[in-house]
mmCIF file of C-alpha atoms in Angstrom:
data_model
loop_
_atom_site.group_PDB
_atom_site.id
_atom_site.type_symbol
_atom_site.label_atom_id
_atom_site.label_comp_id
_atom_site.label_asym_id
_atom_site.label_seq_id
_atom_site.Cartn_x
_atom_site.Cartn_y
_atom_site.Cartn_z
ATOM 1 C CA UNK G 1 0.000 0.000 0.000
ATOM 2 C CA UNK G 2 1.797 3.125 -1.230
ATOM 3 C CA UNK G 3 -0.553 5.754 0.154
ATOM 4 C CA UNK G 4 -4.184 6.698 0.756
ATOM 5 C CA UNK G 5 -5.087 7.673 -2.802
ATOM 6 C CA UNK G 6 -8.566 8.872 -1.949
ATOM 7 C CA UNK G 7 -11.407 8.704 0.536
ATOM 8 C CA UNK G 8 -14.868 8.010 -0.883
ATOM 9 C CA UNK G 9 -17.895 9.730 0.632
ATOM 10 C CA UNK G 10 -21.467 8.709 -0.236
ATOM 11 C CA UNK G 11 -23.755 11.689 -0.808
ATOM 12 C CA UNK G 12 -27.367 12.054 -1.890
ATOM 13 C CA UNK G 13 -26.689 14.736 -4.471
ATOM 14 C CA UNK G 14 -23.516 16.287 -5.816
ATOM 15 C CA UNK G 15 -25.537 19.462 -6.410
ATOM 16 C CA UNK G 16 -25.802 19.974 -2.657
ATOM 17 C CA UNK G 17 -22.597 18.338 -1.468
ATOM 18 C CA UNK G 18 -20.070 19.854 -3.865
ATOM 19 C CA UNK G 19 -20.668 23.436 -2.594
ATOM 20 C CA UNK G 20 -20.650 22.125 0.998
ATOM 21 C CA UNK G 21 -17.262 20.439 0.577
ATOM 22 C CA UNK G 22 -15.897 23.468 -1.254
ATOM 23 C CA UNK G 23 -16.661 25.478 1.887
ATOM 24 C CA UNK G 24 -15.425 22.752 4.221
ATOM 25 C CA UNK G 25 -12.141 22.108 2.431
ATOM 26 C CA UNK G 26 -11.721 25.686 1.300
ATOM 27 C CA UNK G 27 -10.857 24.365 -2.151
ATOM 28 C CA UNK G 28 -12.640 23.962 -5.467
ATOM 29 C CA UNK G 29 -13.900 20.696 -6.909
ATOM 30 C CA UNK G 30 -11.453 20.168 -9.808
ATOM 31 C CA UNK G 31 -13.161 17.325 -11.666
ATOM 32 C CA UNK G 32 -16.435 15.454 -12.019
ATOM 33 C CA UNK G 33 -16.696 12.079 -13.701
ATOM 34 C CA UNK G 34 -19.451 9.618 -14.533
ATOM 35 C CA UNK G 35 -18.439 6.020 -13.772
ATOM 36 C CA UNK G 36 -20.805 4.005 -15.930
ATOM 37 C CA UNK G 37 -19.637 0.599 -14.624
ATOM 38 C CA UNK G 38 -20.608 1.571 -11.072
ATOM 39 C CA UNK G 39 -23.596 3.743 -12.041
ATOM 40 C CA UNK G 40 -22.303 6.713 -10.087
ATOM 41 C CA UNK G 41 -21.363 10.332 -10.589
ATOM 42 C CA UNK G 42 -18.225 11.442 -8.786
ATOM 43 C CA UNK G 43 -16.652 14.778 -7.852
ATOM 44 C CA UNK G 44 -13.043 15.196 -6.763
ATOM 45 C CA UNK G 45 -11.170 17.500 -4.393
ATOM 46 C CA UNK G 46 -7.439 17.625 -3.724
ATOM 47 C CA UNK G 47 -5.855 17.765 -0.279
ATOM 48 C CA UNK G 48 -2.138 17.275 -0.815
ATOM 49 C CA UNK G 49 -1.565 13.585 -1.719
ATOM 50 C CA UNK G 50 -5.048 12.339 -0.938
ATOM 51 C CA UNK G 51 -8.186 13.083 -2.929
ATOM 52 C CA UNK G 52 -11.690 13.341 -1.543
ATOM 53 C CA UNK G 53 -14.201 11.663 -3.867
ATOM 54 C CA UNK G 54 -17.900 12.464 -3.440
ATOM 55 C CA UNK G 55 -20.109 9.723 -4.878
ATOM 56 C CA UNK G 56 -23.733 10.088 -5.964
ATOM 57 C CA UNK G 57 -25.831 7.225 -7.264
ATOM 58 C CA UNK G 58 -27.202 7.459 -10.799
ATOM 59 C CA UNK G 59 -29.783 4.746 -10.091
ATOM 60 C CA UNK G 60 -32.376 4.515 -7.344
ATOM 61 C CA UNK G 61 -31.228 0.999 -6.469
ATOM 62 C CA UNK G 62 -27.516 1.477 -6.971
ATOM 63 C CA UNK G 63 -24.943 0.483 -4.324
ATOM 64 C CA UNK G 64 -24.569 4.059 -3.114
ATOM 65 C CA UNK G 65 -28.345 4.534 -2.738
ATOM 66 C CA UNK G 66 -28.509 1.293 -0.763
ATOM 67 C CA UNK G 67 -25.570 2.352 1.401
ATOM 68 C CA UNK G 68 -27.275 5.682 2.198
ATOM 69 C CA UNK G 69 -30.589 3.966 2.929
ATOM 70 C CA UNK G 70 -28.835 1.705 5.420
ATOM 71 C CA UNK G 71 -26.197 3.922 7.003
ATOM 72 C CA UNK G 72 -26.945 7.464 5.893
ATOM 73 C CA UNK G 73 -24.633 9.763 3.975
ATOM 74 C CA UNK G 74 -21.006 9.628 5.031
ATOM 75 C CA UNK G 75 -17.680 7.828 4.783
ATOM 76 C CA UNK G 76 -17.917 5.030 2.225
ATOM 77 C CA UNK G 77 -14.451 3.650 1.441
ATOM 78 C CA UNK G 78 -10.701 4.179 1.588
ATOM 79 C CA UNK G 79 -8.659 3.636 -1.550
ATOM 80 C CA UNK G 80 -5.012 2.675 -1.296
ATOM 81 C CA UNK G 81 -2.706 3.146 -4.229
ATOM 82 C CA UNK G 82 -0.634 0.056 -4.975
ATOM 83 C CA UNK G 83 2.316 -0.561 -7.234
ATOM 84 C CA UNK G 84 0.977 -3.673 -8.871
ATOM 85 C CA UNK G 85 -2.671 -4.417 -8.265
ATOM 86 C CA UNK G 86 -2.540 -8.065 -9.307
ATOM 87 C CA UNK G 87 0.377 -8.843 -6.983
ATOM 88 C CA UNK G 88 -1.382 -7.069 -4.116
ATOM 89 C CA UNK G 89 -4.676 -8.869 -4.809
ATOM 90 C CA UNK G 90 -2.820 -12.187 -4.714
ATOM 91 C CA UNK G 91 -1.052 -11.276 -1.463
ATOM 92 C CA UNK G 92 -4.298 -10.217 0.250
ATOM 93 C CA UNK G 93 -6.184 -13.276 -0.977
ATOM 94 C CA UNK G 94 -3.457 -15.469 0.489
ATOM 95 C CA UNK G 95 -3.770 -13.553 3.782
ATOM 96 C CA UNK G 96 -7.460 -14.483 3.922
ATOM 97 C CA UNK G 97 -9.066 -11.244 2.751
ATOM 98 C CA UNK G 98 -12.141 -11.540 0.516
ATOM 99 C CA UNK G 99 -11.829 -9.811 -2.859
ATOM 100 C CA UNK G 100 -15.029 -8.471 -4.402
ATOM 101 C CA UNK G 101 -13.704 -8.883 -7.912
ATOM 102 C CA UNK G 102 -11.381 -11.606 -9.223
ATOM 103 C CA UNK G 103 -9.703 -9.353 -11.738
ATOM 104 C CA UNK G 104 -8.933 -5.634 -11.605
ATOM 105 C CA UNK G 105 -11.679 -3.551 -13.183
ATOM 106 C CA UNK G 106 -11.786 -0.036 -14.630
ATOM 107 C CA UNK G 107 -12.738 2.501 -11.948
ATOM 108 C CA UNK G 108 -12.956 6.285 -11.788
ATOM 109 C CA UNK G 109 -9.991 8.574 -12.394
ATOM 110 C CA UNK G 110 -8.097 6.351 -14.857
ATOM 111 C CA UNK G 111 -7.520 3.532 -12.375
ATOM 112 C CA UNK G 112 -7.636 -0.231 -12.237
ATOM 113 C CA UNK G 113 -9.436 -1.098 -9.033
ATOM 114 C CA UNK G 114 -10.376 -3.983 -6.784
ATOM 115 C CA UNK G 115 -12.540 -3.872 -3.650
ATOM 116 C CA UNK G 116 -12.154 -5.982 -0.516
ATOM 117 C CA UNK G 117 -15.238 -7.237 1.310
ATOM 118 C CA UNK G 118 -15.801 -5.213 4.521
ATOM 119 C CA UNK G 119 -16.570 -8.459 6.359
ATOM 120 C CA UNK G 120 -12.902 -9.348 6.119
ATOM 121 C CA UNK G 121 -11.599 -5.837 6.904
ATOM 122 C CA UNK G 122 -13.266 -4.749 10.157
ATOM 123 C CA UNK G 123 -16.236 -3.221 8.406
ATOM 124 C CA UNK G 124 -14.119 -0.937 6.225
ATOM 125 C CA UNK G 125 -14.682 -1.058 2.475
ATOM 126 C CA UNK G 126 -11.160 -0.996 1.026
ATOM 127 C CA UNK G 127 -10.317 -0.222 -2.582
ATOM 128 C CA UNK G 128 -6.976 -1.023 -4.141
ATOM 129 C CA UNK G 129 -6.113 1.114 -7.117
ATOM 130 C CA UNK G 130 -3.348 1.354 -9.675
ATOM 131 C CA UNK G 131 -3.023 4.182 -12.169
ATOM 132 C CA UNK G 132 -3.470 2.990 -15.767
ATOM 133 C CA UNK G 133 -0.259 3.902 -17.602
ATOM 134 C CA UNK R 1 -6.795 21.989 5.255
ATOM 135 C CA UNK R 2 -3.186 20.973 4.632
ATOM 136 C CA UNK R 3 -3.658 17.230 4.211
ATOM 137 C CA UNK R 4 -5.498 14.163 5.473
ATOM 138 C CA UNK R 5 -3.505 13.629 8.651
ATOM 139 C CA UNK R 6 -5.226 10.387 9.593
ATOM 140 C CA UNK R 7 -8.290 8.247 9.113
ATOM 141 C CA UNK R 8 -9.930 6.935 12.286
ATOM 142 C CA UNK R 9 -11.436 3.443 12.319
ATOM 143 C CA UNK R 10 -13.653 2.200 15.167
ATOM 144 C CA UNK R 11 -12.813 -1.349 16.244
ATOM 145 C CA UNK R 12 -14.098 -3.625 18.982
ATOM 146 C CA UNK R 13 -10.659 -4.699 20.162
ATOM 147 C CA UNK R 14 -7.165 -3.634 19.211
ATOM 148 C CA UNK R 15 -6.052 -7.171 20.126
ATOM 149 C CA UNK R 16 -7.907 -8.515 17.092
ATOM 150 C CA UNK R 17 -7.716 -5.548 14.748
ATOM 151 C CA UNK R 18 -4.033 -4.626 15.017
ATOM 152 C CA UNK R 19 -2.861 -7.978 13.546
ATOM 153 C CA UNK R 20 -5.589 -7.737 10.884
ATOM 154 C CA UNK R 21 -4.454 -4.279 9.762
ATOM 155 C CA UNK R 22 -0.817 -5.357 9.875
ATOM 156 C CA UNK R 23 -1.708 -8.008 7.301
ATOM 157 C CA UNK R 24 -3.939 -5.675 5.304
ATOM 158 C CA UNK R 25 -1.487 -2.775 5.134
ATOM 159 C CA UNK R 26 1.577 -5.012 5.067
ATOM 160 C CA UNK R 27 3.113 -2.742 7.701
ATOM 161 C CA UNK R 28 3.615 -2.851 11.455
ATOM 162 C CA UNK R 29 1.675 -0.836 14.009
ATOM 163 C CA UNK R 30 4.309 1.677 15.149
ATOM 164 C CA UNK R 31 2.588 3.178 18.201
ATOM 165 C CA UNK R 32 -0.244 2.671 20.640
ATOM 166 C CA UNK R 33 -1.580 5.417 22.869
ATOM 167 C CA UNK R 34 -4.219 5.765 25.563
ATOM 168 C CA UNK R 35 -6.274 8.963 25.149
ATOM 169 C CA UNK R 36 -7.726 9.487 28.606
ATOM 170 C CA UNK R 37 -9.845 12.501 27.646
ATOM 171 C CA UNK R 38 -11.718 10.433 25.041
ATOM 172 C CA UNK R 39 -11.585 7.148 26.998
ATOM 173 C CA UNK R 40 -10.065 5.287 24.078
ATOM 174 C CA UNK R 41 -7.032 3.213 23.210
ATOM 175 C CA UNK R 42 -5.506 3.926 19.823
ATOM 176 C CA UNK R 43 -3.049 2.161 17.513
ATOM 177 C CA UNK R 44 -1.302 3.849 14.583
ATOM 178 C CA UNK R 45 -0.069 2.743 11.172
ATOM 179 C CA UNK R 46 1.787 4.802 8.578
ATOM 180 C CA UNK R 47 0.925 4.946 4.886
ATOM 181 C CA UNK R 48 3.068 7.708 3.431
ATOM 182 C CA UNK R 49 1.605 11.054 4.636
ATOM 183 C CA UNK R 50 -1.594 9.701 6.124
ATOM 184 C CA UNK R 51 -1.878 7.635 9.287
ATOM 185 C CA UNK R 52 -4.478 4.989 9.984
ATOM 186 C CA UNK R 53 -5.708 5.201 13.596
ATOM 187 C CA UNK R 54 -7.568 2.225 15.072
ATOM 188 C CA UNK R 55 -9.741 3.249 18.014
ATOM 189 C CA UNK R 56 -11.013 0.961 20.771
ATOM 190 C CA UNK R 57 -13.296 2.117 23.572
ATOM 191 C CA UNK R 58 -12.036 1.831 27.127
ATOM 192 C CA UNK R 59 -15.570 2.149 28.505
ATOM 193 C CA UNK R 60 -18.692 0.171 27.710
ATOM 194 C CA UNK R 61 -20.666 3.366 27.147
ATOM 195 C CA UNK R 62 -17.966 5.379 25.438
ATOM 196 C CA UNK R 63 -18.521 7.153 22.123
ATOM 197 C CA UNK R 64 -16.750 4.426 20.167
ATOM 198 C CA UNK R 65 -18.837 1.661 21.788
ATOM 199 C CA UNK R 66 -21.981 3.588 20.950
ATOM 200 C CA UNK R 67 -20.813 4.155 17.386
ATOM 201 C CA UNK R 68 -20.167 0.410 16.940
ATOM 202 C CA UNK R 69 -23.534 -0.489 18.497
ATOM 203 C CA UNK R 70 -25.259 1.778 16.006
ATOM 204 C CA UNK R 71 -23.225 1.412 12.816
ATOM 205 C CA UNK R 72 -20.870 -1.511 13.379
ATOM 206 C CA UNK R 73 -17.085 -1.432 13.215
ATOM 207 C CA UNK R 74 -15.662 0.686 10.433
ATOM 208 C CA UNK R 75 -14.719 4.144 9.223
ATOM 209 C CA UNK R 76 -15.214 6.669 12.026
ATOM 210 C CA UNK R 77 -13.647 10.013 11.085
ATOM 211 C CA UNK R 78 -11.238 11.895 8.825
ATOM 212 C CA UNK R 79 -8.709 14.210 10.405
ATOM 213 C CA UNK R 80 -7.349 17.150 8.443
ATOM 214 C CA UNK R 81 -4.147 18.829 9.491
ATOM 215 C CA UNK R 82 -4.441 22.593 9.631
ATOM 216 C CA UNK R 83 -1.906 25.359 10.015
ATOM 217 C CA UNK R 84 -3.715 27.256 12.730
ATOM 218 C CA UNK R 85 -6.603 25.445 14.355
ATOM 219 C CA UNK R 86 -8.208 28.535 15.902
ATOM 220 C CA UNK R 87 -8.266 30.414 12.594
ATOM 221 C CA UNK R 88 -9.725 27.387 10.834
ATOM 222 C CA UNK R 89 -12.361 26.866 13.553
ATOM 223 C CA UNK R 90 -13.380 30.498 13.159
ATOM 224 C CA UNK R 91 -13.557 30.211 9.363
ATOM 225 C CA UNK R 92 -15.701 27.060 9.498
ATOM 226 C CA UNK R 93 -18.010 28.460 12.160
ATOM 227 C CA UNK R 94 -18.591 31.507 9.950
ATOM 228 C CA UNK R 95 -19.352 29.172 7.029
ATOM 229 C CA UNK R 96 -22.131 27.568 9.104
ATOM 230 C CA UNK R 97 -20.420 24.369 10.251
ATOM 231 C CA UNK R 98 -21.170 23.173 13.788
ATOM 232 C CA UNK R 99 -18.105 22.767 16.009
ATOM 233 C CA UNK R 100 -18.293 20.095 18.706
ATOM 234 C CA UNK R 101 -15.885 21.978 20.950
ATOM 235 C CA UNK R 102 -15.530 25.733 21.342
ATOM 236 C CA UNK R 103 -11.824 25.600 22.023
ATOM 237 C CA UNK R 104 -9.157 23.225 20.692
ATOM 238 C CA UNK R 105 -8.600 20.281 23.032
ATOM 239 C CA UNK R 106 -5.705 17.858 23.516
ATOM 240 C CA UNK R 107 -6.141 14.775 21.318
ATOM 241 C CA UNK R 108 -4.026 11.728 20.504
ATOM 242 C CA UNK R 109 -0.575 11.951 18.926
ATOM 243 C CA UNK R 110 0.457 15.331 20.371
ATOM 244 C CA UNK R 111 -2.275 17.292 18.638
ATOM 245 C CA UNK R 112 -4.733 20.047 19.388
ATOM 246 C CA UNK R 113 -8.040 18.927 17.928
ATOM 247 C CA UNK R 114 -11.577 20.065 17.210
ATOM 248 C CA UNK R 115 -14.432 17.984 15.788
ATOM 249 C CA UNK R 116 -17.201 19.157 13.461
ATOM 250 C CA UNK R 117 -20.714 17.822 13.902
ATOM 251 C CA UNK R 118 -21.532 15.269 11.153
ATOM 252 C CA UNK R 119 -24.956 16.868 10.760
ATOM 253 C CA UNK R 120 -23.263 19.855 9.172
ATOM 254 C CA UNK R 121 -20.775 17.825 7.089
ATOM 255 C CA UNK R 122 -22.830 15.293 5.108
ATOM 256 C CA UNK R 123 -22.648 12.661 7.823
ATOM 257 C CA UNK R 124 -18.850 12.683 7.967
ATOM 258 C CA UNK R 125 -17.234 13.232 11.362
ATOM 259 C CA UNK R 126 -14.396 15.667 10.625
ATOM 260 C CA UNK R 127 -11.484 16.356 12.959
ATOM 261 C CA UNK R 128 -9.218 19.349 12.596
ATOM 262 C CA UNK R 129 -5.799 18.876 14.110
ATOM 263 C CA UNK R 130 -2.692 20.933 14.642
ATOM 264 C CA UNK R 131 0.593 19.519 15.916
ATOM 265 C CA UNK R 132 1.541 20.919 19.338
ATOM 266 C CA UNK R 133 4.913 22.601 18.900
#
């Protein structure tokens, strides 16, 4: 794990949360991106090495909508940047962690990603990500 | 907000979670600390500029126990390092955010800290922290 690449926050609407986080972080949202594979809209903020990613569901029954229904808006996941995602997935699998996808998939922000099941990580949804070169 | 100083994770017991996070992060816990004012035990990991702080309640009815009863183990707060905590508290108060303490208080890891009420921050418990010089 090289660093905390970003922290994902589930929000009901980017329209309301982007201005709120601009005030909170005292910095402008520098990018929004639709992630079709996950059916979400995302908005990014920079704080030194770690990004803050706000996530809004596109669909009523998407994973983010379900998360908000269950737990309310708030912290959703931590993403760690790794050198080689396949090597790290193999290492974690061998350590007993449950991977949510067998192969890296295309995520937001030009990344290959893999999620770990929160059941195996103390309730924390962990994302591994590697920049696509 | 200079950077994400640490991410706080609520756990039932450090005895179980420290070895789990050592495997997950592939790095050793480098420090544990009792924070009497908050009635918690903490354990720290380094990932580049951002620390991961595991938090265990000392008391059955402490804030961390209550958090786990309600939401389960998992992501608890994000701490942002700031240059001058009093200036930043003033700025955020003027922006309409609700501060959970009026004056900075002594937190873990040699820091002055202030928390923002999650009601005003999209459900995310935010900590401001400034290193005590």
